[in-house]
mmCIF file of C-alpha atoms in Angstrom:
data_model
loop_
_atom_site.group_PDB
_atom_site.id
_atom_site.type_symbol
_atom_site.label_atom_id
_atom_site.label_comp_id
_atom_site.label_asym_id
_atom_site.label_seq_id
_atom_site.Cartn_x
_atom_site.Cartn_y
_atom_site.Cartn_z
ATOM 1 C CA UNK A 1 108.901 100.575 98.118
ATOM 2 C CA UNK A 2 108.623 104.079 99.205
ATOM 3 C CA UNK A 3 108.488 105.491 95.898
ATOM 4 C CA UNK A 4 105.340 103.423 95.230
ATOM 5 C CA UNK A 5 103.632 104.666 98.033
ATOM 6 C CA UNK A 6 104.573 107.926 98.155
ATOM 7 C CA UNK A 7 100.774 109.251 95.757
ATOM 8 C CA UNK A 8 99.379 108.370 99.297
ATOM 9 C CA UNK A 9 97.219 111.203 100.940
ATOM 10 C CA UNK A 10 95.750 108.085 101.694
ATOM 11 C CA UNK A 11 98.720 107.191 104.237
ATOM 12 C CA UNK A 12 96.353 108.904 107.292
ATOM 13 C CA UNK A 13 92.823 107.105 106.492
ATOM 14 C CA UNK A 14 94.381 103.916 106.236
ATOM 15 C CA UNK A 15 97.111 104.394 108.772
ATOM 16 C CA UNK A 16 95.361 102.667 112.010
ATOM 17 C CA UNK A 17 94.877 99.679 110.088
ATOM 18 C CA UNK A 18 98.802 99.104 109.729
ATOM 19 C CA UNK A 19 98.397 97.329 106.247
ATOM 20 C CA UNK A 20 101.303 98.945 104.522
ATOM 21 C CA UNK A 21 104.176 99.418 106.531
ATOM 22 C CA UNK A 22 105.960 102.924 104.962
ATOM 23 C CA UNK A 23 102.607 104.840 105.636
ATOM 24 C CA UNK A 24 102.797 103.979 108.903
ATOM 25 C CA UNK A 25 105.479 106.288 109.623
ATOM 26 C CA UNK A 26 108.180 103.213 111.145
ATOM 27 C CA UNK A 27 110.247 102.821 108.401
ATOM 28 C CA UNK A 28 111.030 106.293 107.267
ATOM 29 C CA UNK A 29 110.327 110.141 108.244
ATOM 30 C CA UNK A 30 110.432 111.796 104.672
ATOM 31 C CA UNK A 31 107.385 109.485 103.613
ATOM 32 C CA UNK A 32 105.381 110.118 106.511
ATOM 33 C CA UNK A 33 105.954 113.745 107.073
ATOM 34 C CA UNK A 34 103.807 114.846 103.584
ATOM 35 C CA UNK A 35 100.967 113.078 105.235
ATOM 36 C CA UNK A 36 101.388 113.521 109.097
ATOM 37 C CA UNK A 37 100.144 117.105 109.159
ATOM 38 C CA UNK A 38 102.951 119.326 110.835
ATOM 39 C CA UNK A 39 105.864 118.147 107.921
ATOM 40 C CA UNK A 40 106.522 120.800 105.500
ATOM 41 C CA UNK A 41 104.114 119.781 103.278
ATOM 42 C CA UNK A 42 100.861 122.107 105.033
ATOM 43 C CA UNK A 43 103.061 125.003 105.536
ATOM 44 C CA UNK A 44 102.821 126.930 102.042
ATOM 45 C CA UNK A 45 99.178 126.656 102.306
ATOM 46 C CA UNK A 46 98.324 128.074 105.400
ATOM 47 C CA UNK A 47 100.930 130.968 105.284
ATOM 48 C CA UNK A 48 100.462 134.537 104.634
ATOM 49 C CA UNK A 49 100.013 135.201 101.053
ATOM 50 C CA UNK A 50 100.571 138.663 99.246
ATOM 51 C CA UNK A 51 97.609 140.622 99.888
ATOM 52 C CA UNK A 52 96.549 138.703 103.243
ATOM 53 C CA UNK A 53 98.412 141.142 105.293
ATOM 54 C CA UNK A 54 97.507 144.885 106.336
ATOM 55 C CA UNK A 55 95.543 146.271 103.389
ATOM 56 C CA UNK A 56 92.921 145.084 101.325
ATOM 57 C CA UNK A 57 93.300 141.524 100.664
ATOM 58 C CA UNK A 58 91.360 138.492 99.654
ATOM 59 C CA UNK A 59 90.137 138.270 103.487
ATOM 60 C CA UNK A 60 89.838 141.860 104.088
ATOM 61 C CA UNK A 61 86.538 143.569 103.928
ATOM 62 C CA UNK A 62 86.144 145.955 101.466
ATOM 63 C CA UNK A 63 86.308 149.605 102.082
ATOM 64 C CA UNK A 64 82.231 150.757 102.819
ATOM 65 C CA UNK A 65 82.053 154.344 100.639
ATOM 66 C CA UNK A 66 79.298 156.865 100.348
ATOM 67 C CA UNK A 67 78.725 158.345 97.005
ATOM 68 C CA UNK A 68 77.245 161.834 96.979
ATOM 69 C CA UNK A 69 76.282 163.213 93.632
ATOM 70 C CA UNK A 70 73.655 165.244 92.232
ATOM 71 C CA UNK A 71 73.493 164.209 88.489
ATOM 72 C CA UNK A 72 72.161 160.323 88.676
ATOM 73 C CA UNK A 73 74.428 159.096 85.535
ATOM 74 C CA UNK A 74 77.792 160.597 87.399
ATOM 75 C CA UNK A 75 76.693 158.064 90.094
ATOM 76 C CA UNK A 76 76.265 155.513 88.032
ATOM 77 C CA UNK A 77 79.555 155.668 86.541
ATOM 78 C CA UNK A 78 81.836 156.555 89.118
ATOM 79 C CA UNK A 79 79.879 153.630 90.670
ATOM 80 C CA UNK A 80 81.175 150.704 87.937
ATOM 81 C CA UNK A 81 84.259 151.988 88.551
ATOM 82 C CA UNK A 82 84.622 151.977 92.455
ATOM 83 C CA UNK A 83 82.189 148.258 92.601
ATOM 84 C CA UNK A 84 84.686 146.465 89.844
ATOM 85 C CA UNK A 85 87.609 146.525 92.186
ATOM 86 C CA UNK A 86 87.487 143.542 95.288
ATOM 87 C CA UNK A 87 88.701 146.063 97.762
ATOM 88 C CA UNK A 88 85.900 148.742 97.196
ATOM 89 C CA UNK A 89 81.928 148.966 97.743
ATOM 90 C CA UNK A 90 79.420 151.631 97.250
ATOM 91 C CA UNK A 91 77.277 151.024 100.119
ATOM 92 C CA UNK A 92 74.699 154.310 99.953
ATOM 93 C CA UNK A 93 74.461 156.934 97.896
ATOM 94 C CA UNK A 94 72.905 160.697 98.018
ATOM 95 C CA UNK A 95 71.898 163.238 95.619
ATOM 96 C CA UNK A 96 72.993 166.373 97.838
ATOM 97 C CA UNK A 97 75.206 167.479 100.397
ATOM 98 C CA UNK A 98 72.646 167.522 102.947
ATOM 99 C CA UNK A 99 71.206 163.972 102.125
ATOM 100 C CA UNK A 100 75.143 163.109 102.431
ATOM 101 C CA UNK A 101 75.280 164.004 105.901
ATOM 102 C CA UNK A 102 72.621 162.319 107.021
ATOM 103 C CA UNK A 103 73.342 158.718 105.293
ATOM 104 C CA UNK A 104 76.802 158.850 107.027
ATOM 105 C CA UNK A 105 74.549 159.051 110.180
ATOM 106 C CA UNK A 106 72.560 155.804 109.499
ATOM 107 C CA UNK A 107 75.229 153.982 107.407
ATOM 108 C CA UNK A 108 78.348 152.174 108.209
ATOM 109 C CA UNK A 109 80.519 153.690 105.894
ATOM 110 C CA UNK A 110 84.833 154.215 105.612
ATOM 111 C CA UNK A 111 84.839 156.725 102.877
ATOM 112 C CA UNK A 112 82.716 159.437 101.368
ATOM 113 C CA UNK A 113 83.715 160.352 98.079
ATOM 114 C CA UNK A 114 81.523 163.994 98.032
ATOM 115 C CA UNK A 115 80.618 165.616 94.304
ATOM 116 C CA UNK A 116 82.184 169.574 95.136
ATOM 117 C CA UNK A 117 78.873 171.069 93.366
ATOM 118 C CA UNK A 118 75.033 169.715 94.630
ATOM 119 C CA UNK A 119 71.982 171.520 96.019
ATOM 120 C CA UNK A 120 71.435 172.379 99.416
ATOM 121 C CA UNK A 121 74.926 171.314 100.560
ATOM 122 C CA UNK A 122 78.409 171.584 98.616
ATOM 123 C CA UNK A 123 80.776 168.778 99.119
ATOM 124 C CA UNK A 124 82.855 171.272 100.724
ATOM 125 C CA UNK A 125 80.039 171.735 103.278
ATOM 126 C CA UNK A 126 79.174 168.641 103.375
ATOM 127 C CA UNK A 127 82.225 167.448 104.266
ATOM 128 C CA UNK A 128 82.753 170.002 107.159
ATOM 129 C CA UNK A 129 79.894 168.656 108.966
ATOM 130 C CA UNK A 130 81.434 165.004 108.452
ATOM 131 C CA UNK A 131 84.611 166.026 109.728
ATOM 132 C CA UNK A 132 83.215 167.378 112.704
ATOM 133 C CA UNK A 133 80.236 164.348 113.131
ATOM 134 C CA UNK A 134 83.014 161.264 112.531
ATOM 135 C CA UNK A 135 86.325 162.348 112.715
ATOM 136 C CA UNK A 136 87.313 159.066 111.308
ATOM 137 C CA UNK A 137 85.628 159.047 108.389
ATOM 138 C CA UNK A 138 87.931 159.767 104.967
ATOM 139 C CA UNK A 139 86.511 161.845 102.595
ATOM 140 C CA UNK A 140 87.217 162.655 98.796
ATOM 141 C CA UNK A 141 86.178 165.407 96.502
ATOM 142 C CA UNK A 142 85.581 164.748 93.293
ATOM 143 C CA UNK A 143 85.323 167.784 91.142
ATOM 144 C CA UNK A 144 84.809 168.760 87.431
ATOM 145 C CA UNK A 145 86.705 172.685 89.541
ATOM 146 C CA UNK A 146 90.715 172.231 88.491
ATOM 147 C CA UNK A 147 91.100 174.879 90.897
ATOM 148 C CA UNK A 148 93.183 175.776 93.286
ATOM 149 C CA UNK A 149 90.817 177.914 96.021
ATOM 150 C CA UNK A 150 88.950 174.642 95.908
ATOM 151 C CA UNK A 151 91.814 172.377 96.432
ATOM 152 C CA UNK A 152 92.939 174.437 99.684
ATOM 153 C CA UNK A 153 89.225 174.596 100.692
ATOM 154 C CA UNK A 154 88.715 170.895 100.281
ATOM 155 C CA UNK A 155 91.805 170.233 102.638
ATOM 156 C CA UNK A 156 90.963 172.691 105.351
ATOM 157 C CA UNK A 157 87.066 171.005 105.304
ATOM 158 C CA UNK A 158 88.901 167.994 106.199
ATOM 159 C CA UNK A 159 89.384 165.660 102.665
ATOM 160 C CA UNK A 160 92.405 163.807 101.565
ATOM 161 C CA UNK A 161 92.176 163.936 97.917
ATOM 162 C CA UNK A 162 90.851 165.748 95.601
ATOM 163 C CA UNK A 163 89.917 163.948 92.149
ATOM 164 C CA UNK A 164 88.847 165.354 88.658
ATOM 165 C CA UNK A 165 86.078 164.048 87.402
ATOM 166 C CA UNK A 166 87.990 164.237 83.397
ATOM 167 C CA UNK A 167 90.182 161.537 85.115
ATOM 168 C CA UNK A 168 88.204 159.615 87.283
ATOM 169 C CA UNK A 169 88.509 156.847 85.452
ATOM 170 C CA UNK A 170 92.295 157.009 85.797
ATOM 171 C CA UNK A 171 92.528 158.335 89.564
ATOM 172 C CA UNK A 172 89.947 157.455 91.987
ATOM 173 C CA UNK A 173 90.606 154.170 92.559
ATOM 174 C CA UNK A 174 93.972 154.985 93.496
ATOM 175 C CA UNK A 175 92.422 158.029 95.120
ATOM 176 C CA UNK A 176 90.049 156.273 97.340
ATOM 177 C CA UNK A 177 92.798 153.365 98.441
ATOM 178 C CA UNK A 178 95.362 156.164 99.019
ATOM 179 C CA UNK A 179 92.251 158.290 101.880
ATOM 180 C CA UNK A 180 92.275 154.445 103.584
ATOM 181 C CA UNK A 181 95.546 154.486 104.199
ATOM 182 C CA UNK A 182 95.607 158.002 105.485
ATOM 183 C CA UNK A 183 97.348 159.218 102.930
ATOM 184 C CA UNK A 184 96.946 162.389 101.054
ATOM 185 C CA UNK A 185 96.008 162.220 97.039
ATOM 186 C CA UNK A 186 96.371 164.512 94.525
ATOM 187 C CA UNK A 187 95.371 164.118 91.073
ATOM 188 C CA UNK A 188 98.764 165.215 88.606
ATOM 189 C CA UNK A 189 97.175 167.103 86.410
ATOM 190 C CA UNK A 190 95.747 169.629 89.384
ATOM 191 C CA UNK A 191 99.261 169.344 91.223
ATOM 192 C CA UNK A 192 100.795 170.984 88.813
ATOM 193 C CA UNK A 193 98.598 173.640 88.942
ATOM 194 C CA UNK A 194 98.670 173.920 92.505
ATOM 195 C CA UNK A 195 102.509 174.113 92.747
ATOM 196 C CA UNK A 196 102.638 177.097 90.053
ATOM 197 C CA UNK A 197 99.736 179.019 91.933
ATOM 198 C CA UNK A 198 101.863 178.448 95.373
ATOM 199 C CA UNK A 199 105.244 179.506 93.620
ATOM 200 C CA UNK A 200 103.481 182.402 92.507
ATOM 201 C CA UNK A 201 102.108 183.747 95.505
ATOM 202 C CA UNK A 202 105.546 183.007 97.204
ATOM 203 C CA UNK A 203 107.484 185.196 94.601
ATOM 204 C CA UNK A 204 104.996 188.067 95.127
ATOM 205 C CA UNK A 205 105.081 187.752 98.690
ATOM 206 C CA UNK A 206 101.351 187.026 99.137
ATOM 207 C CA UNK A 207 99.328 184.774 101.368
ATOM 208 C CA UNK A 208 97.334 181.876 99.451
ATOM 209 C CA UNK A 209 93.257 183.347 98.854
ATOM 210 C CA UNK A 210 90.876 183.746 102.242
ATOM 211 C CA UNK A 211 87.437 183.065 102.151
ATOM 212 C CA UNK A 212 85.550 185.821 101.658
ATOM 213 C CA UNK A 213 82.619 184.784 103.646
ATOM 214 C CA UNK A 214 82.170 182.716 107.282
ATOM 215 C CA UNK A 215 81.109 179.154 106.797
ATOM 216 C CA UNK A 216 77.645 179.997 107.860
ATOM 217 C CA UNK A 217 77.273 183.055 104.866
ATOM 218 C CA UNK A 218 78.426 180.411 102.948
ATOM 219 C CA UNK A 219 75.803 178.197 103.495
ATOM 220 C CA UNK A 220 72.943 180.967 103.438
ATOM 221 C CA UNK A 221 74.407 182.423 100.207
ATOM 222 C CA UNK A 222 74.085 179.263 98.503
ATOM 223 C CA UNK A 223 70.567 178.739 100.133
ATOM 224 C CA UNK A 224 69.815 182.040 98.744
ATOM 225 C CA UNK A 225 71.213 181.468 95.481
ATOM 226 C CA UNK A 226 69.216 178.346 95.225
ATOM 227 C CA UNK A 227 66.092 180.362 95.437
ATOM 228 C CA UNK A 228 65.524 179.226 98.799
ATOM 229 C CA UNK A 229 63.041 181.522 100.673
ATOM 230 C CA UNK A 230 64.417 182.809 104.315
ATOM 231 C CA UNK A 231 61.856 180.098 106.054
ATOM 232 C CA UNK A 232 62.568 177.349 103.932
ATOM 233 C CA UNK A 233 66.671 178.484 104.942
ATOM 234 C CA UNK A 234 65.533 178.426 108.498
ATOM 235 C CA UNK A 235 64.041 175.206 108.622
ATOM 236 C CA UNK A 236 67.190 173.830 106.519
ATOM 237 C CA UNK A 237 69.586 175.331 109.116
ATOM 238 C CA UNK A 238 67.320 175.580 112.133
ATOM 239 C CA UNK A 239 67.990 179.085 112.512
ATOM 240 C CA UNK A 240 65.345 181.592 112.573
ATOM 241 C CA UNK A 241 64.176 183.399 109.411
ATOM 242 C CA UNK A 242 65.334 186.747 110.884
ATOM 243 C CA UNK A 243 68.967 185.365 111.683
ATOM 244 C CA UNK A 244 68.928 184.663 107.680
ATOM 245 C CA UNK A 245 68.286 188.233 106.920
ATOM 246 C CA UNK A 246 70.602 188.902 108.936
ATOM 247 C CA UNK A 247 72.925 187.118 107.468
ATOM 248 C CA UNK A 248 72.215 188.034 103.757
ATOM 249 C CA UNK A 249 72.288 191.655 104.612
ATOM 250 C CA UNK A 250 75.784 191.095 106.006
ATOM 251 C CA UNK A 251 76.468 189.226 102.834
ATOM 252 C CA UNK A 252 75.312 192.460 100.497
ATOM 253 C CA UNK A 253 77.163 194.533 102.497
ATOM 254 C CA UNK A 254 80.477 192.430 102.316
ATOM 255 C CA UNK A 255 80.346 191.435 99.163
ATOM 256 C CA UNK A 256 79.355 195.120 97.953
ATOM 257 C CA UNK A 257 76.457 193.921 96.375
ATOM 258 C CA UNK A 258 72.653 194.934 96.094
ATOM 259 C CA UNK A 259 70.022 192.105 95.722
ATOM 260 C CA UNK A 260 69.692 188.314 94.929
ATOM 261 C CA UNK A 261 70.848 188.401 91.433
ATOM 262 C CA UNK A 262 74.160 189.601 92.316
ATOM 263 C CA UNK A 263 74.271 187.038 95.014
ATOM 264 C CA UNK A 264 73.775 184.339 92.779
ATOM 265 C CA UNK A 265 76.028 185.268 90.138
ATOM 266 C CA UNK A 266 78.996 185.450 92.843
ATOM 267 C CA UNK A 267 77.673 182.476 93.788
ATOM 268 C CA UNK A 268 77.886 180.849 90.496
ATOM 269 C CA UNK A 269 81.199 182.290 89.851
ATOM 270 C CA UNK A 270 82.552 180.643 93.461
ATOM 271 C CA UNK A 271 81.302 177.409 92.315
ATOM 272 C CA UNK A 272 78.666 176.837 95.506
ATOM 273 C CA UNK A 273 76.326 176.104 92.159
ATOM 274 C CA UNK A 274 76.352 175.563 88.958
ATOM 275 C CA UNK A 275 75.256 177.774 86.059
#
């Protein structure tokens, strides 16, 4: 008898009427427990499953990201890769550092994943200011640069990872789930770049590469480089045009060098533009 009523998820809608005796629970436990509710037989469904715990799951939200980078097509790629995974959006995007900065303001963004090379602002720049604007925010550079000044620079500005734009394909995802959970990412083929250069300058006895310039002769130079005149600089950095003389004469002098041409070559050769 209480094998042939056993298909019944129909035991609770036609339980008050009493017509069939097992489904009304007085004969035997195991028959009504499947269809009472608190049995066993709910308990697999409503429990955790694999990805419903701290991470990105099936009820998580996905992780908001900012994508800052000055050649449209980049964008578009490195978008179709970040927007085919559940756990990942690209919620704005910006053509230059500066534009960067200010979409972080107005947008409710986790990540910025920051292009190292755009007008106006690097993505090393760029991602000073956000460091110092939302502490909270994570922030990747993605580079075309395998180098090593940049890879130092990029952690001192405040990123987590630093990706290669050769293997983006291969590495940002990872890359931009690894800055969520607060955890440093490096791609392997710049690692082991980065361990030989350290090595090196640990056998010889010499400090990893300085700066040459202050963050603000940074961001003049590149200005300058740019073609920028000292007003239009002023306005961009609310300073006044006199400060940026200032500033570029210091930059001559330091660097050893005579006029804007020679800025803008060291400037190309630093990677705060492109050729």
């Amino acid at each position: 008898m209480t094998g042939r009523h056993t298909p019944g998820p129909t035991g609770p809608t036609t339980g008050p009427t009493g017509r069939t005796g097992p489904t009304s629970g007085s004969t035997s436990p195991s028959t009504a427990g499947p269809s009472s509710g608190p049995g066993p037989g709910p308990v697999p469904d409503s429990s955790a499953g694999p990805g419903s715990g701290p991470g990105p799951g099936p009820g998580a939200a996905p992780t908001r990201i900012l994508l800052a980078d000055d050649h449209a097509l980049v964008r578009g790629g490195v978008r179709l890769i970040l927007d085919a995974e559940p756990d990942l959006t690209v919620v704005a995007e910006a053509s230059d550092g500066a534009e960067a900065v200010a979409m972080a303001r107005s947008h409710a963004v986790d990540l910025a994943v920051l292009d190292i090379s755009m007008p106006r602002r690097t993505g090393l720049q760029a991602a000073r200011e956000l460091s110092r604007l939302r502490p909270e925010l994570r922030i990747l550079i993605l580079t075309m640069y395998d180098n090593e000044q940049f890879f130092f620079e990029a952690l001192k500005a405040g990123a987590s990872g630093y990706v290669l734009k050769s293997v983006a394909d291969r590495d940002l995802v990872e890359a931009c789930r690894a800055a969520v959970r607060d955890e440093p990412f490096i791609c392997p083929g710049a690692e082991t770049a980065l361990i030989r250069t350290y090595l090196d300058h640990a056998k010889q006895g010499r400090p990893l590469p300085d700066k040459a310039v202050t963050e603000r002769e940074e961001e003049i130079l590149k200005l300058v480089a740019e073609g920028h005149s000292s007003k239009e600089i002023g306005d961009l950095l609310v300073i006044s045009p006199k400060t940026v003389e200032r500033h570029r004469a210091n930059l001559l002098q330091k660097l050893g060098m005579r006029d804007r041409l020679e800025l803008t070559r060291y400037a190309i050769r630093v990677g705060l533009i492109e050729p």
